[in-house]
């Protein structure tokens, strides 16, 4: 499982990823009280040629100027761990502990905590 996103290379999160190499991405869906944390290694793609090759016009909304676009970085995260707080998946009482999945040596997922 891989997550890709675009971000500003001048941001603190990019400095953190350069230093640590690992990232945690959180998603939430308030109506269902569902929360997911994806954790993995981050690969930063910031060369001008690579950014140009991946660029879509829709990104201009978020990177409107040439200096902004010059600092755009594509991030790919290879997810190695998932922490889930989802009713019906996470044990009751809900919210006290997560269901945790980790990638195994064969590339599948295994439950390590619940």
PDB file of C-alpha atoms in Angstrom, residues 32-84:
ATOM      1  CA  UNK A  32     -18.531   7.561  11.883  1.00  0.00           C
ATOM      2  CA  UNK A  33     -15.989   8.418  14.584  1.00  0.00           C
ATOM      3  CA  UNK A  34     -13.443   6.621  12.390  1.00  0.00           C
ATOM      4  CA  UNK A  35      -9.741   7.350  12.573  1.00  0.00           C
ATOM      5  CA  UNK A  36      -6.826   5.725  10.731  1.00  0.00           C
ATOM      6  CA  UNK A  37      -3.105   6.346  11.096  1.00  0.00           C
ATOM      7  CA  UNK A  38      -0.834   5.115   8.306  1.00  0.00           C
ATOM      8  CA  UNK A  39       2.863   4.878   9.170  1.00  0.00           C
ATOM      9  CA  UNK A  40       5.750   4.223   6.831  1.00  0.00           C
ATOM     10  CA  UNK A  41       8.893   5.342   5.069  1.00  0.00           C
ATOM     11  CA  UNK A  42       8.707   8.535   3.052  1.00  0.00           C
ATOM     12  CA  UNK A  43      10.450   8.981  -0.293  1.00  0.00           C
ATOM     13  CA  UNK A  44      10.757  12.607  -1.404  1.00  0.00           C
ATOM     14  CA  UNK A  45      10.692  13.378  -5.113  1.00  0.00           C
ATOM     15  CA  UNK A  46      11.860  16.949  -5.532  1.00  0.00           C
ATOM     16  CA  UNK A  47      14.021  17.116  -8.637  1.00  0.00           C
ATOM     17  CA  UNK A  48      12.732  19.707 -11.088  1.00  0.00           C
ATOM     18  CA  UNK A  49      12.425  17.147 -13.891  1.00  0.00           C
ATOM     19  CA  UNK A  50      10.478  14.698 -11.720  1.00  0.00           C
ATOM     20  CA  UNK A  51       8.112  17.382 -10.416  1.00  0.00           C
ATOM     21  CA  UNK A  52       7.543  18.654 -13.961  1.00  0.00           C
ATOM     22  CA  UNK A  53       6.800  15.120 -15.184  1.00  0.00           C
ATOM     23  CA  UNK A  54       4.210  14.501 -12.435  1.00  0.00           C
ATOM     24  CA  UNK A  55       2.635  17.978 -12.483  1.00  0.00           C
ATOM     25  CA  UNK A  56      -1.071  18.463 -13.244  1.00  0.00           C
ATOM     26  CA  UNK A  57      -2.707  21.822 -13.926  1.00  0.00           C
ATOM     27  CA  UNK A  58      -5.018  21.306 -10.939  1.00  0.00           C
ATOM     28  CA  UNK A  59      -1.980  21.699  -8.641  1.00  0.00           C
ATOM     29  CA  UNK A  60      -1.632  25.327  -9.780  1.00  0.00           C
ATOM     30  CA  UNK A  61      -4.460  26.194  -7.364  1.00  0.00           C
ATOM     31  CA  UNK A  62      -2.237  25.230  -4.414  1.00  0.00           C
ATOM     32  CA  UNK A  63       1.063  26.311  -5.945  1.00  0.00           C
ATOM     33  CA  UNK A  64       0.008  29.454  -7.859  1.00  0.00           C
ATOM     34  CA  UNK A  65       3.378  31.140  -8.436  1.00  0.00           C
ATOM     35  CA  UNK A  66       6.573  29.947 -10.067  1.00  0.00           C
ATOM     36  CA  UNK A  67       8.488  30.126  -6.730  1.00  0.00           C
ATOM     37  CA  UNK A  68       5.731  28.008  -5.137  1.00  0.00           C
ATOM     38  CA  UNK A  69       5.937  25.419  -7.913  1.00  0.00           C
ATOM     39  CA  UNK A  70       9.746  25.408  -7.632  1.00  0.00           C
ATOM     40  CA  UNK A  71       9.331  24.248  -4.013  1.00  0.00           C
ATOM     41  CA  UNK A  72       6.724  21.560  -4.704  1.00  0.00           C
ATOM     42  CA  UNK A  73       7.678  18.060  -3.599  1.00  0.00           C
ATOM     43  CA  UNK A  74       5.948  14.776  -4.302  1.00  0.00           C
ATOM     44  CA  UNK A  75       5.983  12.383  -1.355  1.00  0.00           C
ATOM     45  CA  UNK A  76       5.430   8.638  -1.590  1.00  0.00           C
ATOM     46  CA  UNK A  77       4.840   6.723   1.618  1.00  0.00           C
ATOM     47  CA  UNK A  78       5.186   2.950   1.664  1.00  0.00           C
ATOM     48  CA  UNK A  79       2.743   2.043   4.440  1.00  0.00           C
ATOM     49  CA  UNK A  80       4.202  -0.446   6.925  1.00  0.00           C
ATOM     50  CA  UNK A  81       1.773  -0.050   9.819  1.00  0.00           C
ATOM     51  CA  UNK A  82      -1.881   0.915  10.258  1.00  0.00           C
ATOM     52  CA  UNK A  83      -3.590   1.915  13.487  1.00  0.00           C
ATOM     53  CA  UNK A  84      -7.374   1.762  13.233  1.00  0.00           C
TER      54      UNK A  84
END
